[in-house]
Structures are given as C-alpha cells and as structure tokens.
PDB file of C-alpha atoms and ligand atoms in Angstrom:
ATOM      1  CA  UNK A1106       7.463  -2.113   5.771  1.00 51.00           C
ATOM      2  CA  UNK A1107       8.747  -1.075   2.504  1.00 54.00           C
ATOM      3  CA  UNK A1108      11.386   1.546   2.452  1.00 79.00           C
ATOM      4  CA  UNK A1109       9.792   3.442  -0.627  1.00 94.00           C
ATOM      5  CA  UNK A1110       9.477   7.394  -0.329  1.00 97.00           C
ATOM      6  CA  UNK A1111       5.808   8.044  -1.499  1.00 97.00           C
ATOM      7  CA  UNK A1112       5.871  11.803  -0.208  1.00 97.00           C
ATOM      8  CA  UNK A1113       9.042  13.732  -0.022  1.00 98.00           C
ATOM      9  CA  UNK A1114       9.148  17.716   0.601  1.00 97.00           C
ATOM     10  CA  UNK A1115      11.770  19.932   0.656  1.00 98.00           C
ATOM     11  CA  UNK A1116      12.025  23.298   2.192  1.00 97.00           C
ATOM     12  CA  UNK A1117       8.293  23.842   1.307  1.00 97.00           C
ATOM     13  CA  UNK A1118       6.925  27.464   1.825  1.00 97.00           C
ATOM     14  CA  UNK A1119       3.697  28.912   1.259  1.00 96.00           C
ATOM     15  CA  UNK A1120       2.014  32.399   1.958  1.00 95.00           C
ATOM     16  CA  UNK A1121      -1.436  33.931   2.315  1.00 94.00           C
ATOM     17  CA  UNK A1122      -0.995  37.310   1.886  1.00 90.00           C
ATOM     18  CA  UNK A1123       1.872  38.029   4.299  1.00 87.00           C
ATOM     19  CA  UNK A1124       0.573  35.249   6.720  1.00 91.00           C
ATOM     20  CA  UNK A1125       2.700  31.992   6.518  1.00 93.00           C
ATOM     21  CA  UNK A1126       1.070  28.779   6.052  1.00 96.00           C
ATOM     22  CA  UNK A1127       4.015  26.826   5.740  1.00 97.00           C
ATOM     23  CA  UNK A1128       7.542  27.611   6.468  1.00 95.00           C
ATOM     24  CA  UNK A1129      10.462  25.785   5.061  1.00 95.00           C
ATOM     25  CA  UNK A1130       8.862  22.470   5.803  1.00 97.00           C
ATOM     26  CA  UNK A1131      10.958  19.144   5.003  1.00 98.00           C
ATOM     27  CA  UNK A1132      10.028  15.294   5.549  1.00 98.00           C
ATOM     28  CA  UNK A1133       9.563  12.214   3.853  1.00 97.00           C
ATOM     29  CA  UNK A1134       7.249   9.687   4.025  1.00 98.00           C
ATOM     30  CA  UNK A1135       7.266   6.028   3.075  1.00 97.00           C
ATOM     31  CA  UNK A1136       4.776   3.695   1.903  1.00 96.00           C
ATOM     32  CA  UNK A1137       2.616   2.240   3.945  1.00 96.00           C
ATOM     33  CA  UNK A1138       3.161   4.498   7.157  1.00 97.00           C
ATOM     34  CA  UNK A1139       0.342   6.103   8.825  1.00 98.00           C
ATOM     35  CA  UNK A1140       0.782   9.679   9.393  1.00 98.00           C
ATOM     36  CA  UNK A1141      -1.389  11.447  12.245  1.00 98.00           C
ATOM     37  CA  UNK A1142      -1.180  15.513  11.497  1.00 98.00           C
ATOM     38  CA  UNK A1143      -1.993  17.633  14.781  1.00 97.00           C
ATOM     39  CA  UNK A1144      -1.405  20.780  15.710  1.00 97.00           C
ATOM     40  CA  UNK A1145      -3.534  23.989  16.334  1.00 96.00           C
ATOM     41  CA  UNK A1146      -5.809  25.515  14.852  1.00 95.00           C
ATOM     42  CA  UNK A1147      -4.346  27.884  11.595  1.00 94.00           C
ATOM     43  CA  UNK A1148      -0.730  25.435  12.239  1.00 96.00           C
ATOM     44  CA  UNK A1149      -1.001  24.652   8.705  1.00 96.00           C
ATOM     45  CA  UNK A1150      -2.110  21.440   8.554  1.00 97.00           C
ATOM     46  CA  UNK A1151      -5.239  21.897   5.648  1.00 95.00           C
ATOM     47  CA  UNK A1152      -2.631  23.489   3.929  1.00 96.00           C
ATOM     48  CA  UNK A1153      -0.038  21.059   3.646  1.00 97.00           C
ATOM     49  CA  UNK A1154      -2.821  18.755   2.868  1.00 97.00           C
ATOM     50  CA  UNK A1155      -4.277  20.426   0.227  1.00 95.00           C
ATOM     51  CA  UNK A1156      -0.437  21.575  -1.457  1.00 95.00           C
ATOM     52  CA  UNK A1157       0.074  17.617  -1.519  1.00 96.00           C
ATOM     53  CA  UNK A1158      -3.452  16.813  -3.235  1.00 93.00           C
ATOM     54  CA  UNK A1159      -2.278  20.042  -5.668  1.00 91.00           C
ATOM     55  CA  UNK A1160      -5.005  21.996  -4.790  1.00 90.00           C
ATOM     56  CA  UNK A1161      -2.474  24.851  -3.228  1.00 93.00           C
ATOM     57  CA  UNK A1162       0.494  25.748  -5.297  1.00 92.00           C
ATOM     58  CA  UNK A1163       3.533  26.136  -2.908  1.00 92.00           C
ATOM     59  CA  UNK A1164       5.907  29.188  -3.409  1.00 92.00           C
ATOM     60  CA  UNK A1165       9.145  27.658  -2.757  1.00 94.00           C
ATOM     61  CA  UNK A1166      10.720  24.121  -2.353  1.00 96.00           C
ATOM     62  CA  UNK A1167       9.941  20.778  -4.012  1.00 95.00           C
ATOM     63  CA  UNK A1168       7.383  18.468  -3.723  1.00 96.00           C
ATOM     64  CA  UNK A1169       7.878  14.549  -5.088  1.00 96.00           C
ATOM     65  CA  UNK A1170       5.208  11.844  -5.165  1.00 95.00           C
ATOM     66  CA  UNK A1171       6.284   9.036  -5.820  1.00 94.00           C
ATOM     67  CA  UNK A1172      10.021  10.032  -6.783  1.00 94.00           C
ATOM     68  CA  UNK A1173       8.041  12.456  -9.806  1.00 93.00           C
ATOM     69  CA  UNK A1174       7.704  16.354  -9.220  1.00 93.00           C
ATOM     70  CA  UNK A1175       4.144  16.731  -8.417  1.00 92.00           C
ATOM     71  CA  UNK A1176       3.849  19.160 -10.901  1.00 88.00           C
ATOM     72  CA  UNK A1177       4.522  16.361 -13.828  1.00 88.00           C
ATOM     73  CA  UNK A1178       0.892  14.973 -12.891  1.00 85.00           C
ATOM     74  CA  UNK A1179      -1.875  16.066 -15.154  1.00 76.00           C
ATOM     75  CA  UNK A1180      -4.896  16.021 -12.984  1.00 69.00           C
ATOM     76  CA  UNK A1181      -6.982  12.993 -13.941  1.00 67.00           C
ATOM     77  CA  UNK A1182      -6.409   9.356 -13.891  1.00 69.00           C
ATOM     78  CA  UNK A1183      -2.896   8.656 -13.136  1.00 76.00           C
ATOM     79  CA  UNK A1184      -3.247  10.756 -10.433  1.00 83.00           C
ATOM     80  CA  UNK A1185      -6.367   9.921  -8.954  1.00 81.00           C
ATOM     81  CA  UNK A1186      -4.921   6.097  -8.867  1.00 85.00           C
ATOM     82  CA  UNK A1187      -1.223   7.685  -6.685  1.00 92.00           C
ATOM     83  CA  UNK A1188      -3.682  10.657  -4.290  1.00 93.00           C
ATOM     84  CA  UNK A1189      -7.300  10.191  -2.869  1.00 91.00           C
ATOM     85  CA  UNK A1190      -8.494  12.472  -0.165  1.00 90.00           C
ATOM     86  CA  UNK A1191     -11.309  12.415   2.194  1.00 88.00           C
ATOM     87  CA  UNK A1192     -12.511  15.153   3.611  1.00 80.00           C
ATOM     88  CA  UNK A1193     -14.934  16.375   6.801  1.00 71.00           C
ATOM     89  CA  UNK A1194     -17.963  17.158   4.261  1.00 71.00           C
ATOM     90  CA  UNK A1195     -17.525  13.662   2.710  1.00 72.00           C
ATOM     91  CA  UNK A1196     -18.804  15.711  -0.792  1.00 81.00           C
ATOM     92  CA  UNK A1197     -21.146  13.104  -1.299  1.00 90.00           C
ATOM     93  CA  UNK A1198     -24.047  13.566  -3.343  1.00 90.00           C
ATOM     94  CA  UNK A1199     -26.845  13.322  -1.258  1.00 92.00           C
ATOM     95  CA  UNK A1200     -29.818  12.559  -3.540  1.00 93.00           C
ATOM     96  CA  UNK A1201     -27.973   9.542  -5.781  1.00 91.00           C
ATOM     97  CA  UNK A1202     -28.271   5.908  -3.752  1.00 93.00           C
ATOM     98  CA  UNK A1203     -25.356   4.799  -1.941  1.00 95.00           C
ATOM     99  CA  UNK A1204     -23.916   3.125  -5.166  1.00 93.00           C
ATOM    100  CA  UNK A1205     -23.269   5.675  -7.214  1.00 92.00           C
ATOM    101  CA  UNK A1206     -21.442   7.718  -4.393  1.00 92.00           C
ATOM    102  CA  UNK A1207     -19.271   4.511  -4.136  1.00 93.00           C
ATOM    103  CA  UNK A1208     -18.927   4.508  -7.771  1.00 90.00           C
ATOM    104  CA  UNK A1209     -18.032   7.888  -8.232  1.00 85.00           C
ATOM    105  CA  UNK A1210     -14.562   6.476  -7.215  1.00 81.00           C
ATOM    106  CA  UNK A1211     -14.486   5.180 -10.864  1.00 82.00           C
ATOM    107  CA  UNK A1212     -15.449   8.736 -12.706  1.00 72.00           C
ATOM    108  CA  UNK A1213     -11.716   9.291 -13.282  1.00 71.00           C
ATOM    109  CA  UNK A1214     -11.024   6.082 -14.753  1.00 71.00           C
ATOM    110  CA  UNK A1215     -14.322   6.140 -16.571  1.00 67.00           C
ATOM    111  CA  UNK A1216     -15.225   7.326 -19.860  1.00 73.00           C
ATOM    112  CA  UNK A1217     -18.050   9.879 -19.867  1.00 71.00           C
ATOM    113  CA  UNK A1218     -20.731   7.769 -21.473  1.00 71.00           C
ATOM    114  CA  UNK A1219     -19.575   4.677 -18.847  1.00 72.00           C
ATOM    115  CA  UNK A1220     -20.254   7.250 -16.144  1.00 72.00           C
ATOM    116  CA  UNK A1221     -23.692   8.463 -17.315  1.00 73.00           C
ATOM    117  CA  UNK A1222     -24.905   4.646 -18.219  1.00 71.00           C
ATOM    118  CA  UNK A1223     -24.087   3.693 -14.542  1.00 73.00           C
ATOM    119  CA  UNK A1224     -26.404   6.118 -13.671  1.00 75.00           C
ATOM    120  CA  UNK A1225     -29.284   3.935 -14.941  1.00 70.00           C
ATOM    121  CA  UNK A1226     -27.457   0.871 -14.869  1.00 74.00           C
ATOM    122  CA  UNK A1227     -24.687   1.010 -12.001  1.00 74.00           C
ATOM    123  CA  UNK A1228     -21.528  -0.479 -13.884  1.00 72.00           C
ATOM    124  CA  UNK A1229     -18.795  -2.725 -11.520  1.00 81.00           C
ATOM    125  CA  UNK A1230     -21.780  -3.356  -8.754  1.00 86.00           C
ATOM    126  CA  UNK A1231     -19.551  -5.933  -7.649  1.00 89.00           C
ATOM    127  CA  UNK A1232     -16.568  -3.726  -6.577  1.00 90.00           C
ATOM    128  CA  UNK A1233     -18.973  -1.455  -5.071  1.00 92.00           C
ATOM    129  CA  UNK A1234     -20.498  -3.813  -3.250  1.00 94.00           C
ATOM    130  CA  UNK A1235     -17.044  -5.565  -1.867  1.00 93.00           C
ATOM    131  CA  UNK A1236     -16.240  -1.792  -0.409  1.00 93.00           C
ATOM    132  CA  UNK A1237     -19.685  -1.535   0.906  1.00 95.00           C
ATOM    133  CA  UNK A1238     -18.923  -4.505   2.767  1.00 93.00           C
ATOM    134  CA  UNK A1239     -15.623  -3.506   4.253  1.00 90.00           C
ATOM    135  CA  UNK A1240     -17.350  -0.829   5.742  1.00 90.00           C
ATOM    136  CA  UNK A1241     -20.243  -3.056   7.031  1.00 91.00           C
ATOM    137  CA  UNK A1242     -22.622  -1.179   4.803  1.00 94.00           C
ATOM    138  CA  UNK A1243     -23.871  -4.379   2.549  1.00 93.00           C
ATOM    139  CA  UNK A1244     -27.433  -3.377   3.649  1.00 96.00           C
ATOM    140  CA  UNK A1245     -27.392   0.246   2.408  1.00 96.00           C
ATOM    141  CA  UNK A1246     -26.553  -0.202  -1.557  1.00 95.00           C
ATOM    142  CA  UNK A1247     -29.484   1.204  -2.627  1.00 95.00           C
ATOM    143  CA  UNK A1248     -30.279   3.491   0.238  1.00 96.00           C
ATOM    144  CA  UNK A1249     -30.301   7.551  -1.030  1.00 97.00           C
ATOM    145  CA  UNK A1250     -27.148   8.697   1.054  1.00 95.00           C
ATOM    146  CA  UNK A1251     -28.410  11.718   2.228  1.00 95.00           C
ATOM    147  CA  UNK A1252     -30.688   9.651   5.000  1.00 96.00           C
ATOM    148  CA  UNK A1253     -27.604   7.681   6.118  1.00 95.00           C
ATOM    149  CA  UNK A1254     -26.530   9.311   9.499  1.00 91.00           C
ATOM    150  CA  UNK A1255     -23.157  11.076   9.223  1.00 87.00           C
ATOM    151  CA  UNK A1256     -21.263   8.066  10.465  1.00 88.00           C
ATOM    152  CA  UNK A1257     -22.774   6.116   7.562  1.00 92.00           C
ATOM    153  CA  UNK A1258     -21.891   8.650   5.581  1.00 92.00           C
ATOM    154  CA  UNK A1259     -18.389   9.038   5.951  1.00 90.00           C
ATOM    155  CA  UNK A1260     -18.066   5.177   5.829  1.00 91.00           C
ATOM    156  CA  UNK A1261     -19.607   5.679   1.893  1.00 94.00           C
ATOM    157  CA  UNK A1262     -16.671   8.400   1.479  1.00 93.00           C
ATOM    158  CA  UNK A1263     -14.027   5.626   2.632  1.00 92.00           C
ATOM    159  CA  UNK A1264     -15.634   2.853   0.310  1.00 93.00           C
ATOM    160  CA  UNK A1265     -15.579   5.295  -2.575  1.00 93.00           C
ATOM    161  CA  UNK A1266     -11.629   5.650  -1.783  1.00 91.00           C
ATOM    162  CA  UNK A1267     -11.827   1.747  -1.950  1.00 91.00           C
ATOM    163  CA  UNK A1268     -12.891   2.093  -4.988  1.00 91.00           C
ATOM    164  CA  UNK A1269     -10.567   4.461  -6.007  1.00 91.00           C
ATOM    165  CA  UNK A1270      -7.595   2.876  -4.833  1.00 91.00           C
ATOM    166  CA  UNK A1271      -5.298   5.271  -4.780  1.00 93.00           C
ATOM    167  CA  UNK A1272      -1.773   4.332  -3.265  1.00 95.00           C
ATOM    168  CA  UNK A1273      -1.815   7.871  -1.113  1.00 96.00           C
ATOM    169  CA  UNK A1274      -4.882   8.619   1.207  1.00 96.00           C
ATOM    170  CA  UNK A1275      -4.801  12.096   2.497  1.00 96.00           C
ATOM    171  CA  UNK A1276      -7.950  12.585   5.185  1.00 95.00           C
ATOM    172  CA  UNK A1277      -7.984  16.075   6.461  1.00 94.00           C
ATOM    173  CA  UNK A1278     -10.439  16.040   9.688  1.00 93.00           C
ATOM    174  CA  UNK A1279     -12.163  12.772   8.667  1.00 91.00           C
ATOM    175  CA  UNK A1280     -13.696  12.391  12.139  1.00 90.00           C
ATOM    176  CA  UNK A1281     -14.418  15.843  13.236  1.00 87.00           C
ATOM    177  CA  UNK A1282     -18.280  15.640  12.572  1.00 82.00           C
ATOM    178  CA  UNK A1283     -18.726  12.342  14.143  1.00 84.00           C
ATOM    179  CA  UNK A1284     -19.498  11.536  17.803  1.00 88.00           C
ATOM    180  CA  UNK A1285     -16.560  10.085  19.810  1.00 90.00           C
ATOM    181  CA  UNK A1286     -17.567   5.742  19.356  1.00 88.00           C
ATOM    182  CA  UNK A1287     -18.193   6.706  15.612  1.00 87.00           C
ATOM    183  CA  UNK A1288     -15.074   8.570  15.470  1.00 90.00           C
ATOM    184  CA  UNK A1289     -13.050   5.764  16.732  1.00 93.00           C
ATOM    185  CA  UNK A1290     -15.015   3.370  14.812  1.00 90.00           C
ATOM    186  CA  UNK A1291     -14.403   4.879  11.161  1.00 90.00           C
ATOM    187  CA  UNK A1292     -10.708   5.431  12.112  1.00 94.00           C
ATOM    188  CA  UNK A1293     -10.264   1.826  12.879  1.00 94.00           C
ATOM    189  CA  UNK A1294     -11.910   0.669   9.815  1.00 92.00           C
ATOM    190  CA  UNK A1295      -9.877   3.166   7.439  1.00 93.00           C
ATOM    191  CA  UNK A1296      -6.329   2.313   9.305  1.00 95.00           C
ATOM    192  CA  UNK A1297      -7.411  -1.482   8.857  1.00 94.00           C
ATOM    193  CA  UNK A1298      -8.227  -0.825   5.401  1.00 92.00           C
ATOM    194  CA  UNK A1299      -5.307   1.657   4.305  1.00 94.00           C
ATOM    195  CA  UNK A1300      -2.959  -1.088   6.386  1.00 95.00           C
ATOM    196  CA  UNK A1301      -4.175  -4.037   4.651  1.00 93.00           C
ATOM    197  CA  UNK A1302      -3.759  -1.949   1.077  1.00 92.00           C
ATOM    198  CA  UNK A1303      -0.690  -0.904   1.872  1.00 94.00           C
ATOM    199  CA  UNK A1304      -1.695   2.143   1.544  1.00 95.00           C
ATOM    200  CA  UNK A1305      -0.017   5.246   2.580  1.00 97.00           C
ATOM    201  CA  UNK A1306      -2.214   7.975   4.919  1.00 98.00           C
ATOM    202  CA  UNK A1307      -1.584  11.388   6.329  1.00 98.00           C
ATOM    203  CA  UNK A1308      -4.972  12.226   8.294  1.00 97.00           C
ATOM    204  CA  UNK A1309      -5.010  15.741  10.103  1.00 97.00           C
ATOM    205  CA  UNK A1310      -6.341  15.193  13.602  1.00 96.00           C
ATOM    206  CA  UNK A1311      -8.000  17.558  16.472  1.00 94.00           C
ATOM    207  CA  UNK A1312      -7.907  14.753  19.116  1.00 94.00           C
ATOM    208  CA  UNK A1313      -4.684  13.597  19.744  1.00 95.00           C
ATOM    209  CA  UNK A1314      -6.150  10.448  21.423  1.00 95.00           C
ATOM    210  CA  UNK A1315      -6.808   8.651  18.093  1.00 96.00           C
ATOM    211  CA  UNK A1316      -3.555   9.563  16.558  1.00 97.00           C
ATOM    212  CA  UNK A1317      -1.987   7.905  19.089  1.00 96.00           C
ATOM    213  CA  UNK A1318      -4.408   4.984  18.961  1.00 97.00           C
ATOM    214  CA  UNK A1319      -4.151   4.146  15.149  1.00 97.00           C
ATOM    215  CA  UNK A1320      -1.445   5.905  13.409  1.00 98.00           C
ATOM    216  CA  UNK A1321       2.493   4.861  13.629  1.00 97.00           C
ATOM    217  CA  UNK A1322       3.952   8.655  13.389  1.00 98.00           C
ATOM    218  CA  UNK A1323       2.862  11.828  14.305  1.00 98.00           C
ATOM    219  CA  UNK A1324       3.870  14.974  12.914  1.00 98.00           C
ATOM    220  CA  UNK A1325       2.929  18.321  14.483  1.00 98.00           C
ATOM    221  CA  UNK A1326       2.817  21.666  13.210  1.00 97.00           C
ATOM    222  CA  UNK A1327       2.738  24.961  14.929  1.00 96.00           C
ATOM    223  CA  UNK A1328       2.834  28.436  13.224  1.00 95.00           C
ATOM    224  CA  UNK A1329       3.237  26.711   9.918  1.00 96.00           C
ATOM    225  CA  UNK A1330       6.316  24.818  11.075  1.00 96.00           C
ATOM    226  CA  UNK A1331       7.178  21.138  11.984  1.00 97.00           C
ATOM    227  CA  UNK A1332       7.404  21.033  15.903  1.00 97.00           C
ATOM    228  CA  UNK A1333       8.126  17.632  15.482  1.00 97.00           C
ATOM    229  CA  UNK A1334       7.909  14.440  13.769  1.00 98.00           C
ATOM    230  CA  UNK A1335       8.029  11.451  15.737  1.00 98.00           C
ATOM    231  CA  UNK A1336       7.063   7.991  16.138  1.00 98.00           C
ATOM    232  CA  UNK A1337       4.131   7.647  17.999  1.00 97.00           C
ATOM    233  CA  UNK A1338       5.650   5.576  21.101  1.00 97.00           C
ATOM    234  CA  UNK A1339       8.270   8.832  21.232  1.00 97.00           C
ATOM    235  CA  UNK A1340       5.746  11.114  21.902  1.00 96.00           C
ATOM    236  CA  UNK A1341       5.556  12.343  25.403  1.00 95.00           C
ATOM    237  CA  UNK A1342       2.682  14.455  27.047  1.00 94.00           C
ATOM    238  CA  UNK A1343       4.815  17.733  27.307  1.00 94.00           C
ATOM    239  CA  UNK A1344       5.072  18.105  24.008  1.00 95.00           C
ATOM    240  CA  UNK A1345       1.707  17.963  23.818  1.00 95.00           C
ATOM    241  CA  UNK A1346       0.859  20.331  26.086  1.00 94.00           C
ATOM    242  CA  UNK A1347       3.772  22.503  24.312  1.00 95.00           C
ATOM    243  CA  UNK A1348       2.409  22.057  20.967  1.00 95.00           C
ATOM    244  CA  UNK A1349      -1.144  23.469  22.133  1.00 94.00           C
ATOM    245  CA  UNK A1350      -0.301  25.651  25.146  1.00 88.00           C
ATOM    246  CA  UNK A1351      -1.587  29.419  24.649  1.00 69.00           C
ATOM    247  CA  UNK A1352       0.601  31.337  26.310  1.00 62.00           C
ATOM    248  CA  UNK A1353       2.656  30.549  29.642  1.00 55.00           C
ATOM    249  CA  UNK A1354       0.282  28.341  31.439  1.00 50.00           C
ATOM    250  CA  UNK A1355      -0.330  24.942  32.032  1.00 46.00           C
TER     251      UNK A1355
HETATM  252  N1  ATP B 927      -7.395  30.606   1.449  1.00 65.05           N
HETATM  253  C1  ATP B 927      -6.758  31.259   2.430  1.00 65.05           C
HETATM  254  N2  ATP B 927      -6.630  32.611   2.393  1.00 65.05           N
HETATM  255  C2  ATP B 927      -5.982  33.277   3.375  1.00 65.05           C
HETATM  256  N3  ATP B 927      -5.408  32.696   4.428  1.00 65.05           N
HETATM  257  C3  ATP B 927      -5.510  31.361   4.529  1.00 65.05           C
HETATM  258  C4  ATP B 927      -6.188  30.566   3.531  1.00 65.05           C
HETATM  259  N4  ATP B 927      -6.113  29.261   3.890  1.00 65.05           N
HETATM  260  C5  ATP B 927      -5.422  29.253   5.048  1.00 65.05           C
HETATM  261  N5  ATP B 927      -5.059  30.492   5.430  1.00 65.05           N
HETATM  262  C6  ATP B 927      -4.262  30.826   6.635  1.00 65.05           C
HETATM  263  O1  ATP B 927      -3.145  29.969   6.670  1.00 65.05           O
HETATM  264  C7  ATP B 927      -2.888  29.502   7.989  1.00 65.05           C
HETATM  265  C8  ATP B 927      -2.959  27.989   8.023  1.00 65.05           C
HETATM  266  O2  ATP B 927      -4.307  27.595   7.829  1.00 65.05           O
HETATM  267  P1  ATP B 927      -4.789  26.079   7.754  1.00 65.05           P
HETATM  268  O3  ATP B 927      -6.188  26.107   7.319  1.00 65.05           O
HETATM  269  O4  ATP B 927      -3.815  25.306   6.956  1.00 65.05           O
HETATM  270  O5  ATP B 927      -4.676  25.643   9.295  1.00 65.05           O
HETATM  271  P2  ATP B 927      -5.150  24.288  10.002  1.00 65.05           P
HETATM  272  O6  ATP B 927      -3.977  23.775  10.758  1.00 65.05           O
HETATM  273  O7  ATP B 927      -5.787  23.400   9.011  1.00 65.05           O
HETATM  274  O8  ATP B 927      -6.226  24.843  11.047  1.00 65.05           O
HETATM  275  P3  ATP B 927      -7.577  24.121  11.603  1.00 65.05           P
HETATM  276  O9  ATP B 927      -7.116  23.179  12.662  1.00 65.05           O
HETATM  277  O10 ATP B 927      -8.341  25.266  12.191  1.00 65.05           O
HETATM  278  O11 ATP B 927      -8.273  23.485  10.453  1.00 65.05           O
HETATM  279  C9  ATP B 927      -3.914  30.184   8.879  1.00 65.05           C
HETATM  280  O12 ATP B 927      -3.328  31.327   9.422  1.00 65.05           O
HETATM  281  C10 ATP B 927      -5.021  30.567   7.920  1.00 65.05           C
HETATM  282  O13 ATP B 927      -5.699  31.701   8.373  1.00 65.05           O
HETATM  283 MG1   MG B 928      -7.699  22.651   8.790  1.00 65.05          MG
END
C-alpha cells in the first residue's frame, strides 16, 4: 500500500448552534485504505463527511487533501477528479435512462453544450457502458432508472463514481436503504472496485458487520469525538458494545 496521506485533519472542530459536531478531531488517512465510519446516531459521522466533501465549513483546525488546504480547491473539475461521494438517496435522476445517470459522472469535466448533446446523443457510451458492467448492469443501459429497484439503483450511483474517478470516495450510509444480501452485495462490489482503483474510501456505516467484513480500519465516533481508530483485526466486541451502549447496561 502506498504510504501517501490523501486525508489529513488536524484538531478539527465544528458547532451547530452550541451542539458539537466535531470536537478537536485528528487522523490521517492514506491512499488506498478503506475506512469504515461507525458510531451512533448524531456521533458526527455525516458531518465529518460532508466537512471533507466541503459541504460544511469547519470552525477550527486544518483540513489537507492531498497535501493542499481544502480550501485551495475551487469547486469543479479538479476537485470532482480528487472527492466523489455517494450518498443513501443515490440523487439520481429518475426519469433520464440509466446512461445519462452514469454519465452525469462526466458533467464536471464536460462543457455545457457536451452535456446537453449527450442528452440526445449519449457522448463516451463506451465508458458508461464498461462501469455498467462492473456493476453487472450491461442489460439496463437504456432502462429509465427510476424502475430499477433500489439495489439497482445504488449500483448506477457507484458506476457514475466509475465514471467520475475520483481518487477519494466518501459514501455516507451507502447501504442503509438496501435489504441485508443487497447490502452486502453493493459493498463488495464498491470495495472491489475502490481496491482495484486504488482508490481511497471512508463509508459511514450503521451495521458494524460489514465494516468489519470489507473495510481495513475502522474509526468510531461518539459525541463528536474519535473513540477510536483501529485496524479492523484490533477491534474487539467491548468496544463495540462501549461505543453504542446507552447508559450502564449491557
Ligand atoms: N444542519 C444541522 N443543524 C443543526 N444541528 C446539526 C446539523 N447537522 C447535524 N447537526 C447535529 O450535529 C450532531 C452530529 O450530527 P451528524 O448528522 O453528523 O450525526 P451522524 O453520526 O451522521 O448521525 P446518524 O447516524 O443519525 O446519521 C448531531 O447532534 C446533530 O443533531
Ligand atoms: Mg448521518
């Protein structure tokens, strides 16, 4: 595995009100690793998701991607080829055919009139196609996505990121609509994919089952801190129930 930092945060801090979302948080990750994000519910994890894709502004610290401030990216190409992010609600459009969902992983790279000719015409089939593929959706091209099932679905959200190719993949509760074989299934096909891009992914998780299955480190917040950050073979079923224990039971 390379040794490059991709994601480095220091002492990052962020506020709603006078709630805290994140507190003073610190860790690096390197290319390539696969980062499984648990912890309960309002820990902090869509947060620290969302103030990587720099769609939260954080109050205090530093945040580097890729050894550059993330505030030196102007939103747009550049950075849609370092951050992609997948989310729960896919944000697919549900009337256009498969295709141009896949496609839309282009838009950034695009120029306008590119964009609205693939519309008619869909430009660089062939690229869509080779991610349709990958996610064993070769028969669906021309399908309108809305009458894919949701499993379908989400696998036209990871081929768009194919498309994309973006050297970060951030996934925040990629599996939470899905039933439990489709759930497994997608994750194995993104972890495949992301492994054989060399890829780097942080994917916030509710079942801690799958980030043990497919991801090589687990980091777990609680109360908008890190309660630890651990290889996945070092993480023991106490902490577990510690991280998501109410009160004094269990
Ligand atoms: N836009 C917002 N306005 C106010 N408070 C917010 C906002 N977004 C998050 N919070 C608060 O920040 C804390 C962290 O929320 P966050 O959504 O990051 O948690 P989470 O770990 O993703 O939870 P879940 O597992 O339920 O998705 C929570 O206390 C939440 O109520
Ligand atoms: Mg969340």
């Amino acid at each position: 595995m390379s040794s490059k930092i991709m994601i480095e945060a220091k002492n990052i801090t962020k506020h709603f009100e006078r709630k805290i979302a994140l507190s003073s948080l610190s860790f690096s990750i390197n290319q390539g690793e696969l980062v499984a994000l648990i912890g309960p519910s309002g820990a902090g994890k869509t947060t620290l998701l969302n103030t990587i894709a720099g769609l939260v502004e954080i109050e205090k610290g530093e945040l580097f991607i890729d050894g550059s401030p993330l505030s030196s990216f102007k939103k747009g190409k550049k950075f849609a080829k370092k951050i992609g992010v997948i989310r729960q609600q896919f944000d697919l459009i549900g009337p256009l055919a498969v295709i141009h969902n896949v496609l839309a992983g282009k838009l950034s790279e695009w120029t306008v009139m590119k964009s609205l000719w693939s519309l008619l015409v869909p430009q660089e089939k062939a690229t869509a196609v080779a991610a349709l593929k990958r996610v064993g959706l070769e028969d669906k091209v021309y399908e309108i996505t809305k009458n894919l099932s949701g499993g379908e679905q989400q696998r036209v959200a990871v081929a768009r990121l194919m498309v994309q190719n973006p050297e970060i993949i951030l996934a925040d509760e990629p599996v939470a609509s899905l039933d439990p074989a489709r759930a497994d299934d997608l994750l194995a096909t993104l972890t495949k994919i992301v492994a054989e891009e060399k890829q780097t992914l942080i994917a916030s998780l509710h079942t801690v089952e799958y980030a043990r299955k497919y991801f090589t480190r687990i980091i777990a917040l609680k109360n908008g801190e890190i309660f630890f950050d651990l290889p996945t073979d070092k993480v023991t079923d106490d902490l577990l129930v510690e991280l998501y224990q109410l009160k004094e039971q269990v």
